[in-house]
PDB file of C-alpha atoms in Angstrom:
ATOM      1  CA  MET A   1      31.569 -20.587  29.478  1.00  0.00           C
ATOM      2  CA  GLN A   2      30.371 -17.390  27.440  1.00  0.00           C
ATOM      3  CA  GLN A   3      32.709 -18.991  25.113  1.00  0.00           C
ATOM      4  CA  GLN A   4      31.833 -22.418  24.606  1.00  0.00           C
ATOM      5  CA  GLU A   5      28.792 -21.521  23.934  1.00  0.00           C
ATOM      6  CA  ILE A   6      30.008 -18.332  21.111  1.00  0.00           C
ATOM      7  CA  ASN A   7      31.416 -21.674  19.351  1.00  0.00           C
ATOM      8  CA  HIS A   8      29.374 -24.338  19.645  1.00  0.00           C
ATOM      9  CA  ALA A   9      26.716 -21.509  18.364  1.00  0.00           C
ATOM     10  CA  LEU A  10      29.175 -21.416  15.306  1.00  0.00           C
ATOM     11  CA  LYS A  11      29.906 -24.931  14.805  1.00  0.00           C
ATOM     12  CA  ASN A  12      26.986 -26.864  15.863  1.00  0.00           C
ATOM     13  CA  PRO A  13      24.241 -25.398  13.497  1.00  0.00           C
ATOM     14  CA  PHE A  14      25.124 -27.459  10.671  1.00  0.00           C
ATOM     15  CA  GLN A  15      27.670 -29.545  10.775  1.00  0.00           C
ATOM     16  CA  PRO A  16      26.193 -32.422  12.521  1.00  0.00           C
ATOM     17  CA  ILE A  17      22.240 -31.524  10.695  1.00  0.00           C
ATOM     18  CA  LEU A  18      24.738 -32.768   7.712  1.00  0.00           C
ATOM     19  CA  LYS A  19      24.713 -35.984   9.267  1.00  0.00           C
ATOM     20  CA  LYS A  20      20.811 -36.351   9.226  1.00  0.00           C
ATOM     21  CA  VAL A  21      19.172 -38.902   7.728  1.00  0.00           C
ATOM     22  CA  LEU A  22      15.789 -37.171   6.012  1.00  0.00           C
ATOM     23  CA  LYS A  23      13.041 -39.624   5.655  1.00  0.00           C
ATOM     24  CA  VAL A  24      10.366 -38.783   3.501  1.00  0.00           C
ATOM     25  CA  ASP A  25       7.315 -38.056   5.361  1.00  0.00           C
ATOM     26  CA  GLU A  26       8.795 -35.927   8.205  1.00  0.00           C
ATOM     27  CA  GLU A  27       9.821 -33.660   5.428  1.00  0.00           C
ATOM     28  CA  LEU A  28       6.963 -33.548   3.677  1.00  0.00           C
ATOM     29  CA  GLU A  29       5.095 -33.186   7.324  1.00  0.00           C
ATOM     30  CA  ARG A  30       7.595 -30.098   8.094  1.00  0.00           C
ATOM     31  CA  LEU A  31       8.103 -28.251   4.913  1.00  0.00           C
ATOM     32  CA  SER A  32       4.154 -28.211   4.588  1.00  0.00           C
ATOM     33  CA  SER A  33       2.983 -27.660   7.755  1.00  0.00           C
ATOM     34  CA  GLU A  34       5.463 -24.558   9.075  1.00  0.00           C
ATOM     35  CA  THR A  35       6.392 -21.260   7.353  1.00  0.00           C
ATOM     36  CA  PHE A  36       9.782 -20.481   6.355  1.00  0.00           C
ATOM     37  CA  TYR A  37      11.365 -16.922   6.012  1.00  0.00           C
ATOM     38  CA  ASN A  38      14.684 -18.394   7.029  1.00  0.00           C
ATOM     39  CA  PRO A  39      15.981 -20.643   3.865  1.00  0.00           C
ATOM     40  CA  PHE A  40      19.070 -21.693   6.318  1.00  0.00           C
ATOM     41  CA  ASP A  41      15.989 -23.632   7.882  1.00  0.00           C
ATOM     42  CA  VAL A  42      14.971 -25.281   5.357  1.00  0.00           C
ATOM     43  CA  LEU A  43      17.983 -27.177   4.305  1.00  0.00           C
ATOM     44  CA  TYR A  44      18.831 -27.438   7.891  1.00  0.00           C
ATOM     45  CA  LEU A  45      21.423 -25.170   7.272  1.00  0.00           C
ATOM     46  CA  GLY A  46      23.542 -22.525   9.660  1.00  0.00           C
ATOM     47  CA  MET A  47      24.498 -19.540   9.093  1.00  0.00           C
ATOM     48  CA  GLU A  48      28.507 -20.780   8.204  1.00  0.00           C
ATOM     49  CA  ALA A  49      27.490 -22.995   5.678  1.00  0.00           C
ATOM     50  CA  THR A  50      29.773 -23.351   2.474  1.00  0.00           C
ATOM     51  CA  ASP A  51      28.505 -23.504  -1.391  1.00  0.00           C
ATOM     52  CA  GLU A  52      29.514 -27.264  -0.558  1.00  0.00           C
ATOM     53  CA  ASP A  53      27.741 -27.288   2.344  1.00  0.00           C
ATOM     54  CA  ILE A  54      24.229 -26.174   0.303  1.00  0.00           C
ATOM     55  CA  LYS A  55      24.564 -27.672  -2.353  1.00  0.00           C
ATOM     56  CA  LYS A  56      24.872 -31.122  -0.621  1.00  0.00           C
ATOM     57  CA  MET A  57      21.921 -30.332   0.921  1.00  0.00           C
ATOM     58  CA  PHE A  58      20.097 -29.736  -1.962  1.00  0.00           C
ATOM     59  CA  ASN A  59      20.765 -33.198  -3.460  1.00  0.00           C
ATOM     60  CA  SER A  60      19.870 -34.747  -0.318  1.00  0.00           C
ATOM     61  CA  PHE A  61      16.375 -33.248  -0.694  1.00  0.00           C
ATOM     62  CA  SER A  62      16.112 -33.648  -4.342  1.00  0.00           C
ATOM     63  CA  LYS A  63      16.847 -37.546  -3.993  1.00  0.00           C
ATOM     64  CA  LEU A  64      14.364 -37.665  -1.792  1.00  0.00           C
ATOM     65  CA  LEU A  65      11.079 -35.139  -2.294  1.00  0.00           C
ATOM     66  CA  HIS A  66      11.769 -34.466  -6.273  1.00  0.00           C
ATOM     67  CA  PRO A  67       7.752 -34.804  -7.981  1.00  0.00           C
ATOM     68  CA  ASP A  68       9.745 -37.367 -10.207  1.00  0.00           C
ATOM     69  CA  LYS A  69      10.751 -39.389  -7.245  1.00  0.00           C
ATOM     70  CA  CYS A  70       8.091 -38.549  -5.048  1.00  0.00           C
ATOM     71  CA  GLN A  71       4.433 -39.377  -5.905  1.00  0.00           C
ATOM     72  CA  ASP A  72       2.900 -37.776  -2.628  1.00  0.00           C
ATOM     73  CA  PRO A  73       0.420 -34.862  -3.674  1.00  0.00           C
ATOM     74  CA  ARG A  74       2.378 -32.507  -1.131  1.00  0.00           C
ATOM     75  CA  ALA A  75       5.728 -33.165  -2.804  1.00  0.00           C
ATOM     76  CA  LYS A  76       5.229 -30.281  -5.689  1.00  0.00           C
ATOM     77  CA  ASP A  77       4.747 -27.460  -3.121  1.00  0.00           C
ATOM     78  CA  CYS A  78       7.479 -28.844  -0.675  1.00  0.00           C
ATOM     79  CA  TRP A  79      10.271 -29.126  -3.658  1.00  0.00           C
ATOM     80  CA  GLN A  80       9.666 -25.907  -4.379  1.00  0.00           C
ATOM     81  CA  ILE A  81       9.958 -24.685  -1.077  1.00  0.00           C
ATOM     82  CA  VAL A  82      13.189 -26.678  -1.476  1.00  0.00           C
ATOM     83  CA  ASP A  83      14.430 -24.967  -4.622  1.00  0.00           C
ATOM     84  CA  GLN A  84      13.531 -21.640  -3.574  1.00  0.00           C
ATOM     85  CA  ALA A  85      15.701 -21.375  -0.648  1.00  0.00           C
ATOM     86  CA  TYR A  86      18.371 -23.314  -2.547  1.00  0.00           C
ATOM     87  CA  LYS A  87      18.742 -20.358  -5.426  1.00  0.00           C
ATOM     88  CA  THR A  88      18.410 -17.921  -2.489  1.00  0.00           C
ATOM     89  CA  LEU A  89      21.756 -18.933  -0.741  1.00  0.00           C
ATOM     90  CA  MET A  90      23.484 -19.762  -3.704  1.00  0.00           C
ATOM     91  CA  GLU A  91      22.888 -15.746  -4.653  1.00  0.00           C
ATOM     92  CA  PRO A  92      25.971 -14.384  -2.597  1.00  0.00           C
ATOM     93  CA  GLU A  93      24.316 -11.054  -1.960  1.00  0.00           C
ATOM     94  CA  LYS A  94      21.204 -12.207  -0.726  1.00  0.00           C
ATOM     95  CA  ARG A  95      22.742 -15.089   1.430  1.00  0.00           C
ATOM     96  CA  LYS A  96      25.270 -11.971   3.001  1.00  0.00           C
ATOM     97  CA  VAL A  97      21.205 -10.555   3.866  1.00  0.00           C
ATOM     98  CA  TYR A  98      20.577 -13.468   6.164  1.00  0.00           C
ATOM     99  CA  ILE A  99      24.134 -14.045   7.789  1.00  0.00           C
ATOM    100  CA  ARG A 100      23.515 -10.459   8.785  1.00  0.00           C
ATOM    101  CA  ILE A 101      20.255 -11.470  10.131  1.00  0.00           C
ATOM    102  CA  MET A 102      21.406 -14.380  11.928  1.00  0.00           C
ATOM    103  CA  ARG A 103      24.411 -12.944  13.352  1.00  0.00           C
ATOM    104  CA  GLU A 104      22.244 -10.142  15.487  1.00  0.00           C
ATOM    105  CA  ALA A 105      20.158 -12.890  16.510  1.00  0.00           C
ATOM    106  CA  ARG A 106      23.651 -14.572  17.896  1.00  0.00           C
ATOM    107  CA  GLU A 107      24.487 -10.883  19.438  1.00  0.00           C
ATOM    108  CA  LYS A 108      21.095 -10.639  21.025  1.00  0.00           C
ATOM    109  CA  THR A 109      21.014 -14.247  22.195  1.00  0.00           C
ATOM    110  CA  GLU A 110      24.092 -13.512  24.100  1.00  0.00           C
ATOM    111  CA  PHE A 111      23.517 -10.777  25.820  1.00  0.00           C
ATOM    112  CA  GLU A 112      20.123 -12.071  27.169  1.00  0.00           C
ATOM    113  CA  ARG A 113      21.954 -15.027  28.095  1.00  0.00           C
ATOM    114  CA  LEU A 114      24.612 -13.281  29.720  1.00  0.00           C
ATOM    115  CA  ARG A 115      22.309 -11.143  31.753  1.00  0.00           C
ATOM    116  CA  GLU A 116      20.718 -13.771  32.852  1.00  0.00           C
ATOM    117  CA  ASN A 117      23.367 -15.647  33.847  1.00  0.00           C
ATOM    118  CA  LYS A 118      24.418 -12.784  36.024  1.00  0.00           C
ATOM    119  CA  ARG A 119      20.998 -12.528  37.485  1.00  0.00           C
ATOM    120  CA  ARG A 120      20.943 -16.238  38.645  1.00  0.00           C
ATOM    121  CA  GLU A 121      24.427 -15.551  40.109  1.00  0.00           C
ATOM    122  CA  LYS A 122      23.242 -12.787  41.972  1.00  0.00           C
ATOM    123  CA  THR A 123      20.360 -15.152  43.438  1.00  0.00           C
ATOM    124  CA  GLY A 124      22.417 -18.178  44.172  1.00  0.00           C
ATOM    125  CA  VAL A 125      21.092 -19.986  40.591  1.00  0.00           C
ATOM    126  CA  ALA A 126      23.017 -22.378  38.238  1.00  0.00           C
ATOM    127  CA  PRO A 127      23.333 -20.745  34.866  1.00  0.00           C
ATOM    128  CA  LEU A 128      21.803 -21.507  31.825  1.00  0.00           C
ATOM    129  CA  PRO A 129      23.227 -25.243  30.353  1.00  0.00           C
ATOM    130  CA  PRO A 130      25.425 -24.327  27.107  1.00  0.00           C
ATOM    131  CA  ASP A 131      24.008 -26.826  25.270  1.00  0.00           C
ATOM    132  CA  THR A 132      20.184 -24.649  25.656  1.00  0.00           C
ATOM    133  CA  PHE A 133      21.777 -21.973  23.571  1.00  0.00           C
ATOM    134  CA  GLU A 134      21.159 -23.596  19.896  1.00  0.00           C
ATOM    135  CA  SER A 135      17.522 -23.304  20.964  1.00  0.00           C
ATOM    136  CA  ASP A 136      17.651 -19.789  22.164  1.00  0.00           C
ATOM    137  CA  PHE A 137      19.764 -18.742  18.883  1.00  0.00           C
ATOM    138  CA  GLN A 138      16.941 -20.351  16.828  1.00  0.00           C
ATOM    139  CA  LYS A 139      14.167 -18.816  18.854  1.00  0.00           C
ATOM    140  CA  GLN A 140      15.624 -15.903  18.250  1.00  0.00           C
ATOM    141  CA  CYS A 141      16.220 -16.281  14.466  1.00  0.00           C
ATOM    142  CA  LYS A 142      12.801 -16.605  13.812  1.00  0.00           C
ATOM    143  CA  ASN A 143      11.384 -13.631  15.967  1.00  0.00           C
ATOM    144  CA  LEU A 144      13.681 -11.652  14.015  1.00  0.00           C
ATOM    145  CA  PHE A 145      12.688 -12.912  10.979  1.00  0.00           C
ATOM    146  CA  SER A 146       8.799 -12.382  11.997  1.00  0.00           C
ATOM    147  CA  GLU A 147       9.312  -9.206  12.615  1.00  0.00           C
ATOM    148  CA  ILE A 148      11.410  -8.497   9.734  1.00  0.00           C
ATOM    149  CA  GLU A 149       8.593 -10.401   7.660  1.00  0.00           C
ATOM    150  CA  ASP A 150       5.770  -8.209   9.252  1.00  0.00           C
ATOM    151  CA  ARG A 151       7.375  -5.105   8.479  1.00  0.00           C
ATOM    152  CA  LYS A 152       8.007  -6.048   4.859  1.00  0.00           C
ATOM    153  CA  GLN A 153       3.587  -6.885   4.657  1.00  0.00           C
ATOM    154  CA  HIS A 154       2.810  -3.334   6.220  1.00  0.00           C
ATOM    155  CA  LEU A 155       5.164  -1.940   3.975  1.00  0.00           C
ATOM    156  CA  THR A 156       3.940  -3.507   0.838  1.00  0.00           C
ATOM    157  CA  ARG A 157       0.016  -3.050   2.477  1.00  0.00           C
ATOM    158  CA  LEU A 158       1.564   1.015   2.483  1.00  0.00           C
ATOM    159  CA  GLU A 159       2.468   1.276  -1.285  1.00  0.00           C
ATOM    160  CA  GLN A 160      -0.517  -0.741  -2.291  1.00  0.00           C
ATOM    161  CA  SER A 161      -2.672   1.627  -0.370  1.00  0.00           C
ATOM    162  CA  GLN A 162      -1.066   4.761  -2.219  1.00  0.00           C
ATOM    163  CA  LYS A 163      -1.214   2.775  -5.462  1.00  0.00           C
ATOM    164  CA  ARG A 164      -4.218   2.779  -5.186  1.00  0.00           C
ATOM    165  CA  TYR A 165      -4.850   6.543  -4.055  1.00  0.00           C
ATOM    166  CA  LYS A 166      -3.129   7.330  -6.677  1.00  0.00           C
ATOM    167  CA  LEU A 167      -5.558   5.611  -9.376  1.00  0.00           C
ATOM    168  CA  ASP A 168      -7.914   6.786  -7.876  1.00  0.00           C
ATOM    169  CA  GLU A 169      -6.857  10.034  -8.319  1.00  0.00           C
ATOM    170  CA  TYR A 170      -5.640   9.749 -12.059  1.00  0.00           C
ATOM    171  CA  GLU A 171      -9.359   8.112 -12.474  1.00  0.00           C
ATOM    172  CA  ARG A 172     -10.791  11.576 -10.321  1.00  0.00           C
ATOM    173  CA  ARG A 173      -8.619  13.964 -12.518  1.00  0.00           C
ATOM    174  CA  LYS A 174      -9.522  11.720 -15.745  1.00  0.00           C
ATOM    175  CA  MET A 175     -13.400  11.870 -15.258  1.00  0.00           C
ATOM    176  CA  LEU A 176     -13.144  15.709 -14.682  1.00  0.00           C
ATOM    177  CA  GLU A 177     -11.159  16.622 -17.678  1.00  0.00           C
ATOM    178  CA  GLN A 178     -13.841  14.494 -19.944  1.00  0.00           C
ATOM    179  CA  TYR A 179     -16.285  16.380 -17.544  1.00  0.00           C
ATOM    180  CA  LYS A 180     -14.815  19.816 -18.800  1.00  0.00           C
ATOM    181  CA  ILE A 181     -14.685  18.494 -22.550  1.00  0.00           C
ATOM    182  CA  LEU A 182     -18.423  17.666 -22.794  1.00  0.00           C
ATOM    183  CA  THR A 183     -19.485  21.083 -21.114  1.00  0.00           C
ATOM    184  CA  GLU A 184     -17.324  22.869 -23.759  1.00  0.00           C
ATOM    185  CA  GLU A 185     -18.324  21.075 -26.582  1.00  0.00           C
ATOM    186  CA  GLU A 186     -22.213  21.095 -24.938  1.00  0.00           C
ATOM    187  CA  TRP A 187     -21.910  24.788 -24.902  1.00  0.00           C
ATOM    188  CA  GLU A 188     -20.401  25.115 -28.151  1.00  0.00           C
ATOM    189  CA  LYS A 189     -23.172  22.862 -29.664  1.00  0.00           C
ATOM    190  CA  THR A 190     -25.780  25.592 -28.018  1.00  0.00           C
ATOM    191  CA  ARG A 191     -23.758  28.690 -28.950  1.00  0.00           C
ATOM    192  CA  ASP A 192     -25.920  29.653 -32.162  1.00  0.00           C
ATOM    193  CA  GLU A 193     -28.631  28.960 -30.366  1.00  0.00           C
ATOM    194  CA  ARG A 194     -28.161  31.133 -27.646  1.00  0.00           C
ATOM    195  CA  VAL A 195     -27.451  33.751 -29.949  1.00  0.00           C
ATOM    196  CA  ASN A 196     -30.775  33.305 -31.700  1.00  0.00           C
ATOM    197  CA  LYS A 197     -32.715  33.835 -28.338  1.00  0.00           C
ATOM    198  CA  TRP A 198     -30.487  36.883 -27.228  1.00  0.00           C
ATOM    199  CA  ARG A 199     -31.379  38.655 -31.131  1.00  0.00           C
ATOM    200  CA  ASP A 200     -34.934  37.555 -30.662  1.00  0.00           C
ATOM    201  CA  PHE A 201     -34.651  39.162 -27.240  1.00  0.00           C
ATOM    202  CA  ASN A 202     -33.246  42.281 -28.288  1.00  0.00           C
ATOM    203  CA  ASN A 203     -35.488  42.456 -31.431  1.00  0.00           C
ATOM    204  CA  LYS A 204     -39.107  42.120 -29.761  1.00  0.00           C
ATOM    205  CA  LYS A 205     -41.308  45.141 -29.735  1.00  0.00           C
ATOM    206  CA  THR A 206     -44.405  44.498 -27.722  1.00  0.00           C
ATOM    207  CA  ALA A 207     -42.103  43.146 -24.710  1.00  0.00           C
ATOM    208  CA  ILE A 208     -43.587  44.720 -21.880  1.00  0.00           C
ATOM    209  CA  GLY A 209     -41.487  47.295 -20.394  1.00  0.00           C
ATOM    210  CA  THR A 210     -40.025  48.312 -23.402  1.00  0.00           C
ATOM    211  CA  LYS A 211     -40.959  51.831 -25.349  1.00  0.00           C
ATOM    212  CA  GLN A 212     -42.281  49.960 -28.540  1.00  0.00           C
ATOM    213  CA  SER A 213     -44.731  47.990 -26.404  1.00  0.00           C
ATOM    214  CA  ASN A 214     -48.142  49.348 -25.932  1.00  0.00           C
ATOM    215  CA  LYS A 215     -48.522  47.516 -21.999  1.00  0.00           C
ATOM    216  CA  GLY A 216     -45.354  49.107 -21.199  1.00  0.00           C
ATOM    217  CA  ILE A 217     -44.805  52.108 -18.913  1.00  0.00           C
ATOM    218  CA  ARG A 218     -43.730  55.914 -21.124  1.00  0.00           C
ATOM    219  CA  PRO A 219     -43.752  59.402 -20.285  1.00  0.00           C
ATOM    220  CA  PRO A 220     -46.771  61.501 -20.181  1.00  0.00           C
ATOM    221  CA  THR A 221     -47.094  63.432 -24.384  1.00  0.00           C
ATOM    222  CA  GLU A 222     -48.193  66.375 -22.753  1.00  0.00           C
ATOM    223  CA  ASN A 223     -45.566  69.068 -21.284  1.00  0.00           C
ATOM    224  CA  ILE A 224     -46.628  69.088 -17.489  1.00  0.00           C
ATOM    225  CA  GLU A 225     -47.414  73.677 -18.403  1.00  0.00           C
ATOM    226  CA  THR A 226     -49.777  72.503 -21.019  1.00  0.00           C
ATOM    227  CA  ARG A 227     -52.042  69.657 -19.039  1.00  0.00           C
ATOM    228  CA  PRO A 228     -55.234  71.510 -17.851  1.00  0.00           C
ATOM    229  CA  ILE A 229     -55.695  71.247 -14.111  1.00  0.00           C
ATOM    230  CA  GLU A 230     -59.105  70.600 -12.405  1.00  0.00           C
ATOM    231  CA  ILE A 231     -60.289  73.112  -9.747  1.00  0.00           C
ATOM    232  CA  ILE A 232     -62.927  73.103  -7.636  1.00  0.00           C
ATOM    233  CA  THR A 233     -65.260  76.044  -7.645  1.00  0.00           C
ATOM    234  CA  LYS A 234     -67.091  77.915  -5.046  1.00  0.00           C
ATOM    235  CA  ARG A 235     -70.546  76.027  -5.820  1.00  0.00           C
ATOM    236  CA  GLY A 236     -68.144  72.508  -6.104  1.00  0.00           C
ATOM    237  CA  ASP A 237     -67.787  72.253  -9.504  1.00  0.00           C
ATOM    238  CA  PHE A 238     -64.539  70.960 -11.206  1.00  0.00           C
ATOM    239  CA  LYS A 239     -62.987  73.262 -13.410  1.00  0.00           C
ATOM    240  CA  ASN A 240     -60.132  72.896 -16.032  1.00  0.00           C
ATOM    241  CA  ILE A 241     -57.703  75.673 -16.767  1.00  0.00           C
ATOM    242  CA  LYS A 242     -54.452  75.487 -18.745  1.00  0.00           C
ATOM    243  CA  LEU A 243     -51.150  77.032 -17.100  1.00  0.00           C
ATOM    244  CA  ASP A 244     -49.696  79.450 -19.642  1.00  0.00           C
TER     245      ASP A 244
END
């Protein structure tokens, strides 16, 4: 039973879809209302699609949605989605990346369905119908692509944040450098003024506290031995005497 589901998943994704009759209104609504992370989904193709299959579906969409043939206002945007999906799948390296993700989704689908069937067997419930494998597989693909897109956007936000930080740091350093240059220039401009002030300060003769100032504090002009000393006599009068 499990092998039948795998074979169904390998063959079914694109073979029946290639015979699908595309309708303008349906495709315009689908492409304009949904978000596609997987180009295979845009062209109704599975991961086993060949170059011939891709070109065939692209030509079918071209006849249907090309702006030169479809006058609907949504045609231009829808055609860009189809054209981008086609260009992506026609690049071998990019196609390999999407195929690898889809294979991972298939393996996860197989594992989860196998586990569910074992649980059902123990409880006496019928196993999952094989024809539901494709829908489970598509859901798993969408989940994986959505997770990858979320991580990509997260990394993009981190990179933008780092770029903003580096830019802010660069601007900050630039401002500091400019401030430093301006400060040095201003300091150099006032050099002569500062030197003159310092010279004026040293040349002042009347500054309080200097030896030349009359208002400054000066040592006594006479020796202490030659200065008169006042003493009190027996009658209470002051008398000056000199020390020889």
